[in-house]
Tab-separated table of C-alpha atoms and ligand atoms in Angstrom:
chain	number	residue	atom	x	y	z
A	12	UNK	CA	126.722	113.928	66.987
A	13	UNK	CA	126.517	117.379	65.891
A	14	UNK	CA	123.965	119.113	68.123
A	15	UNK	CA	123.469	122.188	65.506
A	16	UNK	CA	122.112	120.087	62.568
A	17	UNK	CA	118.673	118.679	64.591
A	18	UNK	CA	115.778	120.502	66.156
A	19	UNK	CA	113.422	118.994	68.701
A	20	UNK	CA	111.083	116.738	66.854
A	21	UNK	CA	113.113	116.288	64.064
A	22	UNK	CA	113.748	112.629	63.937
A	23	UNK	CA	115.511	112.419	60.393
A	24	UNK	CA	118.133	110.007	60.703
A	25	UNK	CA	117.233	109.222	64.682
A	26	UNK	CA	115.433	107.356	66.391
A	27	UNK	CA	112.001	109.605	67.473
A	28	UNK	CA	111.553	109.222	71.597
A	29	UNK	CA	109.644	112.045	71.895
A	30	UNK	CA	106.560	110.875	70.892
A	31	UNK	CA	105.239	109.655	73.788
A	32	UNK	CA	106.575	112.089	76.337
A	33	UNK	CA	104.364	113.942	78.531
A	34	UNK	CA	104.176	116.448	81.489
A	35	UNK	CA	101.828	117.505	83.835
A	36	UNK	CA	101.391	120.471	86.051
A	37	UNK	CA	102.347	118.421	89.459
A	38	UNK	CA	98.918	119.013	90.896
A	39	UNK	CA	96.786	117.115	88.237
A	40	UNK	CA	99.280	114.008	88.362
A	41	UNK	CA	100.873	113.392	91.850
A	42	UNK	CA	97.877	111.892	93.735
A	43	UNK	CA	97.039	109.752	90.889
A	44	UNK	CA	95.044	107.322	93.291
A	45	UNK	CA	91.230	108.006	92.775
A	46	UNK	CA	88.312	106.996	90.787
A	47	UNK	CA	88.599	107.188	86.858
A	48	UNK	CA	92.162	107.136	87.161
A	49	UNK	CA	94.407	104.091	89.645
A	50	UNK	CA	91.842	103.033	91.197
A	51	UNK	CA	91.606	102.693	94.831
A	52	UNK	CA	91.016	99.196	96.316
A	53	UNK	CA	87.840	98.740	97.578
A	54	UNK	CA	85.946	96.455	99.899
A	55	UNK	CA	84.884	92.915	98.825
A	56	UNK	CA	83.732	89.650	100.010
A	57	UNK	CA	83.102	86.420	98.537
A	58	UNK	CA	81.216	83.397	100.246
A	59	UNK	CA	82.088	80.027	100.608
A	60	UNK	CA	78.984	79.109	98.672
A	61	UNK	CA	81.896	79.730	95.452
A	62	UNK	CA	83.219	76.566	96.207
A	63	UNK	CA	80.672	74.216	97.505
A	64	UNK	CA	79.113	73.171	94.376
A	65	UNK	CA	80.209	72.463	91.295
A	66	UNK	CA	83.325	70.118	89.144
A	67	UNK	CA	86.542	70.422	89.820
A	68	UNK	CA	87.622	73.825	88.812
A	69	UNK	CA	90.228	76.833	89.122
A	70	UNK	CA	87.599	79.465	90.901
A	71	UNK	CA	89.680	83.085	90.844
A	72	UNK	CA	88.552	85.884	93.035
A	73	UNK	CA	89.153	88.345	90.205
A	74	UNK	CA	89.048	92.439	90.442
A	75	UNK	CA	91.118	92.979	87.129
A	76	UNK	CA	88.120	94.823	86.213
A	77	UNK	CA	87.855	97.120	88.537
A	78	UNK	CA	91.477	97.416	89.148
A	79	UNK	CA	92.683	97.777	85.137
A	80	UNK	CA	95.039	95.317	85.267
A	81	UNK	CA	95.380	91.791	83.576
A	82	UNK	CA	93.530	89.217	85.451
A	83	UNK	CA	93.136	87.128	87.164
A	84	UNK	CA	94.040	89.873	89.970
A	85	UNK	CA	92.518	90.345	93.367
A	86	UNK	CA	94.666	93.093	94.562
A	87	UNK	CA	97.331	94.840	92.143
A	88	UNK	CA	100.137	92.550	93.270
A	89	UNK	CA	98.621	89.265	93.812
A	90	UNK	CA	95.440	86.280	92.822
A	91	UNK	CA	93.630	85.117	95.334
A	92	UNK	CA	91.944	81.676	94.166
A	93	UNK	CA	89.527	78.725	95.538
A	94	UNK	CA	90.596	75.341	93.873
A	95	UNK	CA	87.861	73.019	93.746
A	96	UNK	CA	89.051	69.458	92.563
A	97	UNK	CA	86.435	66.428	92.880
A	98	UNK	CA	87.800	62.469	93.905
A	99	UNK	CA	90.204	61.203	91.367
A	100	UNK	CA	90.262	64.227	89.540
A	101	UNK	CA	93.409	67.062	89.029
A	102	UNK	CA	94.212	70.399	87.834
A	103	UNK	CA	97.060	72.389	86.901
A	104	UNK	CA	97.268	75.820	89.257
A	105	UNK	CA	98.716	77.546	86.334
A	106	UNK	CA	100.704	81.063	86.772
A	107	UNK	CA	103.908	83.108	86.023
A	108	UNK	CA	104.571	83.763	89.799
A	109	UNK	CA	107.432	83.637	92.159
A	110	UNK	CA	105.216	82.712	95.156
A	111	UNK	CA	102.408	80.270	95.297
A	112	UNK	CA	101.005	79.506	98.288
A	113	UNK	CA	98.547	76.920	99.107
A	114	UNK	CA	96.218	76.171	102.405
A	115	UNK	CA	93.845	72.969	102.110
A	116	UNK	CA	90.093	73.940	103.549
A	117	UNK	CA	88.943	70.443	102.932
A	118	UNK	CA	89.890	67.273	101.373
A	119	UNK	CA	93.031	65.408	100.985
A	120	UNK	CA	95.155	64.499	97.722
A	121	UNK	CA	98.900	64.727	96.224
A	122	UNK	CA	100.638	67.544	94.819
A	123	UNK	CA	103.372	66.572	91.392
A	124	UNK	CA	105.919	69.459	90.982
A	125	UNK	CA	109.143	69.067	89.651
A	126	UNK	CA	108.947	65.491	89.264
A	127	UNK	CA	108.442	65.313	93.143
A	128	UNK	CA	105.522	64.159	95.193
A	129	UNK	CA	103.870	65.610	98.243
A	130	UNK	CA	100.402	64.069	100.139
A	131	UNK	CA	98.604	67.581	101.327
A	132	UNK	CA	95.903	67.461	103.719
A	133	UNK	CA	93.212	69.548	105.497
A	134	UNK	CA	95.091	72.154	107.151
A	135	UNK	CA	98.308	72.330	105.529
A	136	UNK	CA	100.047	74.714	104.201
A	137	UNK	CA	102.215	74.901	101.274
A	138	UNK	CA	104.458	77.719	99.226
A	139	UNK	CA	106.253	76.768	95.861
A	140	UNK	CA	108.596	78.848	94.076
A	141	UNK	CA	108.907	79.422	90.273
A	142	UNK	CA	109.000	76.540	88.752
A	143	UNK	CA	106.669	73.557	86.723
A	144	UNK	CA	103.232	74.085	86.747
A	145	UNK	CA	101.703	72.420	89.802
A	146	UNK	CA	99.609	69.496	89.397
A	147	UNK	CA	96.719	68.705	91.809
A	148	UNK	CA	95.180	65.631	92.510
A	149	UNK	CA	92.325	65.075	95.200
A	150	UNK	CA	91.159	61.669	96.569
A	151	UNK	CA	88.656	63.300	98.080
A	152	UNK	CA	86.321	66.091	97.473
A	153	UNK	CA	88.690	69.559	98.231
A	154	UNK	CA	88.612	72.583	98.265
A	155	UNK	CA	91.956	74.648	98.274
A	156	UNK	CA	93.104	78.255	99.029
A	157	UNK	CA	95.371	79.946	96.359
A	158	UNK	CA	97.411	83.019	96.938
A	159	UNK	CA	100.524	83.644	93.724
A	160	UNK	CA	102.144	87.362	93.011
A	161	UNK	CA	101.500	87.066	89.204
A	162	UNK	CA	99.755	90.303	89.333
A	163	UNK	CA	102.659	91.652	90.303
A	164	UNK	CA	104.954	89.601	87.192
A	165	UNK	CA	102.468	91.126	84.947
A	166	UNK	CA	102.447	94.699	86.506
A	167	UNK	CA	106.749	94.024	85.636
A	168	UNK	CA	106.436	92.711	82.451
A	169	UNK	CA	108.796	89.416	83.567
A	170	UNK	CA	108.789	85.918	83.854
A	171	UNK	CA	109.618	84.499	86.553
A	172	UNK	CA	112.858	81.669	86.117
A	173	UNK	CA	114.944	81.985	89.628
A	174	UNK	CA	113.982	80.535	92.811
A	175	UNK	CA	114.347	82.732	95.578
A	176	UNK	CA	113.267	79.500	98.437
A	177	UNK	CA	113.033	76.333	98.774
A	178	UNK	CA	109.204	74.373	98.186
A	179	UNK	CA	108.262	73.980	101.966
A	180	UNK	CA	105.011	72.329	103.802
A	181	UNK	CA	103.651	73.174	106.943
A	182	UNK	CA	102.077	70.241	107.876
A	183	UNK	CA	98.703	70.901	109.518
A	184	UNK	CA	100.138	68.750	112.366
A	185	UNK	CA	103.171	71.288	112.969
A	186	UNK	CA	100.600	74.183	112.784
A	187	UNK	CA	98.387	72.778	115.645
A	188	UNK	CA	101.404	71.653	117.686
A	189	UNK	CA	102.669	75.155	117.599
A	190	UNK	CA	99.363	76.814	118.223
A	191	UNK	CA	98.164	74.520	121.026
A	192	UNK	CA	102.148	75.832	122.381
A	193	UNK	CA	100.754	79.319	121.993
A	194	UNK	CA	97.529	79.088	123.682
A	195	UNK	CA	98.752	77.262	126.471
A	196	UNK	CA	101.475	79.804	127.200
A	197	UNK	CA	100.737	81.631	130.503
A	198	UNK	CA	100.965	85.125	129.038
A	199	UNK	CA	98.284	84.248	126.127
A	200	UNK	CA	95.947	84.481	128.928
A	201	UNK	CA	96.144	88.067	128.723
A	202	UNK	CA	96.532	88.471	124.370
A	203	UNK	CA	93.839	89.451	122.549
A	204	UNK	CA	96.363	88.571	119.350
A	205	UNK	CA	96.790	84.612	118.978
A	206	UNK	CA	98.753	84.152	115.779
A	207	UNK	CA	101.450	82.047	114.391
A	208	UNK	CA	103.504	83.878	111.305
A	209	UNK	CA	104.871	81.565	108.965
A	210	UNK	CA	108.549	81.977	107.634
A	211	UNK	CA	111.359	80.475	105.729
A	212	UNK	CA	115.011	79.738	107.027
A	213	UNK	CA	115.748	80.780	103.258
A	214	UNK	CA	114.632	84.441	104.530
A	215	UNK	CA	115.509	85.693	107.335
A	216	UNK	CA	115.510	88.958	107.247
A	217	UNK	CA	112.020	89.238	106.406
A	218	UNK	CA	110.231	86.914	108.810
A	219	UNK	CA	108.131	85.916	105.983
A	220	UNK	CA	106.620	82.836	104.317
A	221	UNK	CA	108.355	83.756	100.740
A	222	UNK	CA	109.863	86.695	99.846
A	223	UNK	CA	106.596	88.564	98.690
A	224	UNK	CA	104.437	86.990	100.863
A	225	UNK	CA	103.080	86.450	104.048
A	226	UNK	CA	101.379	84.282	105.828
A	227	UNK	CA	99.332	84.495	109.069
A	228	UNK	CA	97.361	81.567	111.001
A	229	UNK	CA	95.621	83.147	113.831
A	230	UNK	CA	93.263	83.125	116.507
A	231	UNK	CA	90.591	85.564	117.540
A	232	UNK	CA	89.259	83.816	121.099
A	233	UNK	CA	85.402	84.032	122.344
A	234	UNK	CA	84.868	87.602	123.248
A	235	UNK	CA	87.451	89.110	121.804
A	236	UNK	CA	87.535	92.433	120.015
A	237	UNK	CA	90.780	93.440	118.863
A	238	UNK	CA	91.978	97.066	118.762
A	239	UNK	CA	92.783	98.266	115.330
A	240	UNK	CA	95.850	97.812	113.153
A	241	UNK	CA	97.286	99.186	109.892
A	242	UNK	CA	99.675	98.097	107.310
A	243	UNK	CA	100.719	99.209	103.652
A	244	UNK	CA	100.233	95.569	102.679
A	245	UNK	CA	96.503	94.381	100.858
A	246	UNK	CA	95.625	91.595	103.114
A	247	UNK	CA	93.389	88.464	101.348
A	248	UNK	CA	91.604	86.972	104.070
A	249	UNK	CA	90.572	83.327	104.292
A	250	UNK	CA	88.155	82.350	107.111
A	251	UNK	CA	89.351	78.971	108.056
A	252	UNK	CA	86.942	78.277	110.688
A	253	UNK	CA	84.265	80.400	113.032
A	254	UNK	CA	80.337	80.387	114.564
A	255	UNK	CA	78.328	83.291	113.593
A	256	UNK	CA	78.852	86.553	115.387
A	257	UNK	CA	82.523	87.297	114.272
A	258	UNK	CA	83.277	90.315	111.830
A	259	UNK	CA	85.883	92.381	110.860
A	260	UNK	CA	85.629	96.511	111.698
A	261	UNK	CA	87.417	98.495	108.588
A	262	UNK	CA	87.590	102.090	107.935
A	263	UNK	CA	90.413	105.201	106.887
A	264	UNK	CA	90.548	106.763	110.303
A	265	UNK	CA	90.626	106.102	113.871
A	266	UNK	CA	89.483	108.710	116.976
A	267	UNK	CA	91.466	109.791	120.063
A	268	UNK	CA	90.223	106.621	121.775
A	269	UNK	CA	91.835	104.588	118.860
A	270	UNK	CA	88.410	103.514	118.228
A	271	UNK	CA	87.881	102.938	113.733
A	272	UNK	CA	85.398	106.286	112.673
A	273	UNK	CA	82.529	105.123	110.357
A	274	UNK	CA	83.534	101.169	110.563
A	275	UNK	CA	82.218	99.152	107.416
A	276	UNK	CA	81.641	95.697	108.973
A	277	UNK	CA	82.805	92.208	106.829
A	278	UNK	CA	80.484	89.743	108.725
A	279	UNK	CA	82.578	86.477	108.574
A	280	UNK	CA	81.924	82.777	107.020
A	281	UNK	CA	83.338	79.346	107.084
A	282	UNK	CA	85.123	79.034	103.995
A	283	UNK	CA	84.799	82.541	103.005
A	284	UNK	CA	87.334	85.226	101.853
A	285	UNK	CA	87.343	88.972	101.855
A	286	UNK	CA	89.648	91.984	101.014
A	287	UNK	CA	91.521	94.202	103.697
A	288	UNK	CA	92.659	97.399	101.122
A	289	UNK	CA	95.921	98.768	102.105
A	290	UNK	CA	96.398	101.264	104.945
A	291	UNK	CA	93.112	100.617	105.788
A	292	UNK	CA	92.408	100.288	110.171
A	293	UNK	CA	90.843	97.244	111.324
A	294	UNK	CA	89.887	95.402	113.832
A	295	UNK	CA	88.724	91.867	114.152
A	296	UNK	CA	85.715	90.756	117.277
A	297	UNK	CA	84.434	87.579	118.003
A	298	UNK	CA	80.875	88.066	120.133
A	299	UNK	CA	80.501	84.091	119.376
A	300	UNK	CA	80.922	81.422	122.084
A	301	UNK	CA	84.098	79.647	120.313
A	302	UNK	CA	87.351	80.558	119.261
A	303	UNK	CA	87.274	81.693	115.448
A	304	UNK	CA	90.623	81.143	112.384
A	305	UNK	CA	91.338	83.008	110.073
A	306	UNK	CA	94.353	83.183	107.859
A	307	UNK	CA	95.266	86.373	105.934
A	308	UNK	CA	97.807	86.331	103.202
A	309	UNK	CA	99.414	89.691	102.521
A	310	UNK	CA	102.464	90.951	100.194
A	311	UNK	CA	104.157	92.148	103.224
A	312	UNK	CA	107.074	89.808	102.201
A	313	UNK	CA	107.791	92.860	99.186
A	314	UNK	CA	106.718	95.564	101.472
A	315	UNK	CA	109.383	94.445	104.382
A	316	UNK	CA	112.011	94.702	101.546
A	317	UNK	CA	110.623	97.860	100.117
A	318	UNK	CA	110.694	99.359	103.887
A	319	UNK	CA	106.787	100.517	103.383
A	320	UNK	CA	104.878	98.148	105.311
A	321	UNK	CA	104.298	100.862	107.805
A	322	UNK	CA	102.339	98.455	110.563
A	323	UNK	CA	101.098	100.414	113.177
A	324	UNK	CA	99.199	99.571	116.257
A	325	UNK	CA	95.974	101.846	117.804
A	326	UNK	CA	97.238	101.367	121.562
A	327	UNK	CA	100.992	99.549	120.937
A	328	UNK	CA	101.947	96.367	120.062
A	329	UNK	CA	103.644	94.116	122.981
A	330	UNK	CA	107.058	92.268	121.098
A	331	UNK	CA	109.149	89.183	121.838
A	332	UNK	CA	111.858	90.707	120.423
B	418	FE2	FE1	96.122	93.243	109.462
C-alpha cells in the first residue's frame, strides 16, 4: 500500500475503521463504574412469597434493567432463577450457558438431558454443562433454585458448544453425610464458619463446582455472628432454611475493630434470595435459637482463573491447607 496516496478519513478504496473510534481524556473514562454510566450493583432481595403461588413457571430474578444488559440477568455475569413446576407438569430451563446449576427447595421429580435420566430431590444439588436444553418434570409440587452464566455468554457474544465438566449430582444424602461429618468434628466446636464447598474432580485447580461457578452449603449456628468477609465475586444467596432473627450485615468499609461502618441489614427468609454486590464486607448473625442454611452461588469459579477473587478475611481466616 502506498502510504502517500490516503489521508486520515479518506476511505476511498478502504475499508473506513475510523468511524467509530474514540478517546477520552483518562480522567472522564477510567472509573467508568457509577450511576448513568456501568452501573454499580446494588442491594436486592426477593421473598419466597415469588414462588409459593402460582403454575408451574420459569420465575427469573432479573436486574437487566438496572444493569443494561440483556436479561434475564441478576448480576452482570450470571441468572439467578426460582423454577416453580406443579405435579405432573415440566419445563424446559432454557439458556446459552456453560454452567447451570440447580438446588431443589421442595418437591421431587426427574430431570431428561441428553437423552439421560436423573430422579432429583429436596436438597440436591445439580450442575450441567452446555448441552440440550434441560427438561423438568415434578411429581410433586417444587420449587427449584437456578443459577447459569448466560449473562456472561451474552456479555461475549458466544454460544456455548464445549463442555468443560462432566453433569454431576450431589445427592442431598451426600450433602448431609458430609455436613453432619463437619459439625461433629471436635474443632467445629470452636468455628463460627460451618460450610461445605462443592467441587468437581474435572477441576482441580479451582476448588469449584464448575469452572465459573461456585457453590457453597453452609451453616451459620444459634448465636453466631460472623466477622466480615470480602470477595471480587457477586454472591446470589439462597436461604435454604432459618427461624427469624438471622440477617446478613453489608457495607463498603470496615473500622479498626474489623467491625462493617454503616451496615445495611438483609433480614433473612425461608425460601428467599438476595444479592451480595462484589467487594462488598459482610457478615452473616444468627440471634435465633436454631442453626440457619444458606447457600450462596458466586462466579468465583471465573474469578479463581482470572486471579481477582481477592477474598479477604476482617480478623484471618484459619486453613486446612
Ligand atoms: Fe461471602
Amino acid at each position: 500500500m502506498n502510504q502517500a496516496q490516503t489521508q486520515p478519513g479518506d476511505c476511498t478504496g478502504q475499508a473506513d475503521w475510523q468511524t467509530k473510534a474514540l478517546l477520552f481524556d483518562y480522567r472522564q473514562a477510567a472509573n467508568p463504574v457509577r450511576r448513568g454510566l456501568t452501573e454499580p450493583i446494588g442491594y436486592h432481595q426477593w421473598s419466597a412469597a415469588l414462588h409459593q403461588s402460582g403454575g408451574t413457571a420459569v420465575l427469573p430474578l432479573d436486574l437487566s434493567g438496572e444493569l443494561g444488559c440483556n436479561g434475564p440477568a441478576t448480576s452482570p455475569a450470571l441468572a439467578a432463577h426460582f423454577l416453580r413446576i406443579l405435579p405432573g407438569e415440566g419445563l424446559k430451563a432454557a439458556a446459552n450457558a456453560t454452567s447451570s446449576l440447580f438446588f431443589v427447595l421442595q418437591g421431587k421429580g426427574e430431570l431428561r438431558w441428553e437423552g439421560q435420566r436423573l430422579n432429583w430431590g429436596a436438597g440436591d444439588l445439580l450442575v450441567l454443562p452446555a448441552g440440550e436444553t434441560p427438561l423438568l418434570q415434578a411429581e410433586q409440587t417444587s420449587v427449584l433454585y437456578w443459577v447459569h452464566d448466560g449473562p456472561l455468554l451474552d456479555f461475549l457474544g458466544v454460544t456455548a458448544t464445549s463442555t468443560r465438566f462432566d453433569p454431576t449430582h450431589y445427592p442431598a444424602a451426600l450433602l448431609e453425610k458430609e455436613l453432619a461429618q463437619l459439625l461433629a468434628d471436635p474443632s467445629s466446636a470452636r468455628s463460627n464458619r460451618l460450610s461445605l464447598l462443592l467441587a468437581n474432580r474435572d477441576l482441580p485447580q479451582s476448588r469449584t463446582v464448575t469452572h465459573t461457578l461456585w457453590a457453597m452449603l453452609g451453616v451459620v449456628p444459634a448465636g453466631v455472628i460472623q466477622p466480615p468477609h470480602r470477595h471480587q465475586s457477586v454472591a446470589l444467596d439462597l436461604i435454604i432454611d432459618c427461624d427469624p432473627g438471622c440477617h446478613t450485615l453489608v457495607g463498603t468499609e470496615i473500622d479498626a475493630k474489623g467491625q462493617i461502618v454503616n451496615p445495611q441489614r438483609i433480614e433473612w427468609e425461608s425460601g428467599g434470595a438476595f444479592i451480595t454486590p462484589p467487594g462488598h464486607w459482610h457478615a452473616h448473625v444468627n440471634t435465633s435459637g436454631r442453626q440457619a442454611r444458606l447457600l450462596p452461588i458466586q462466579d468465583s469459579g471465573l474469578h479463581t482463573y482470572l486471579r481477582s477473587l481477592d477474598i479477604r478475611f476482617a480478623g484471618g481466616l484459619q486453613t486446612g491447607d
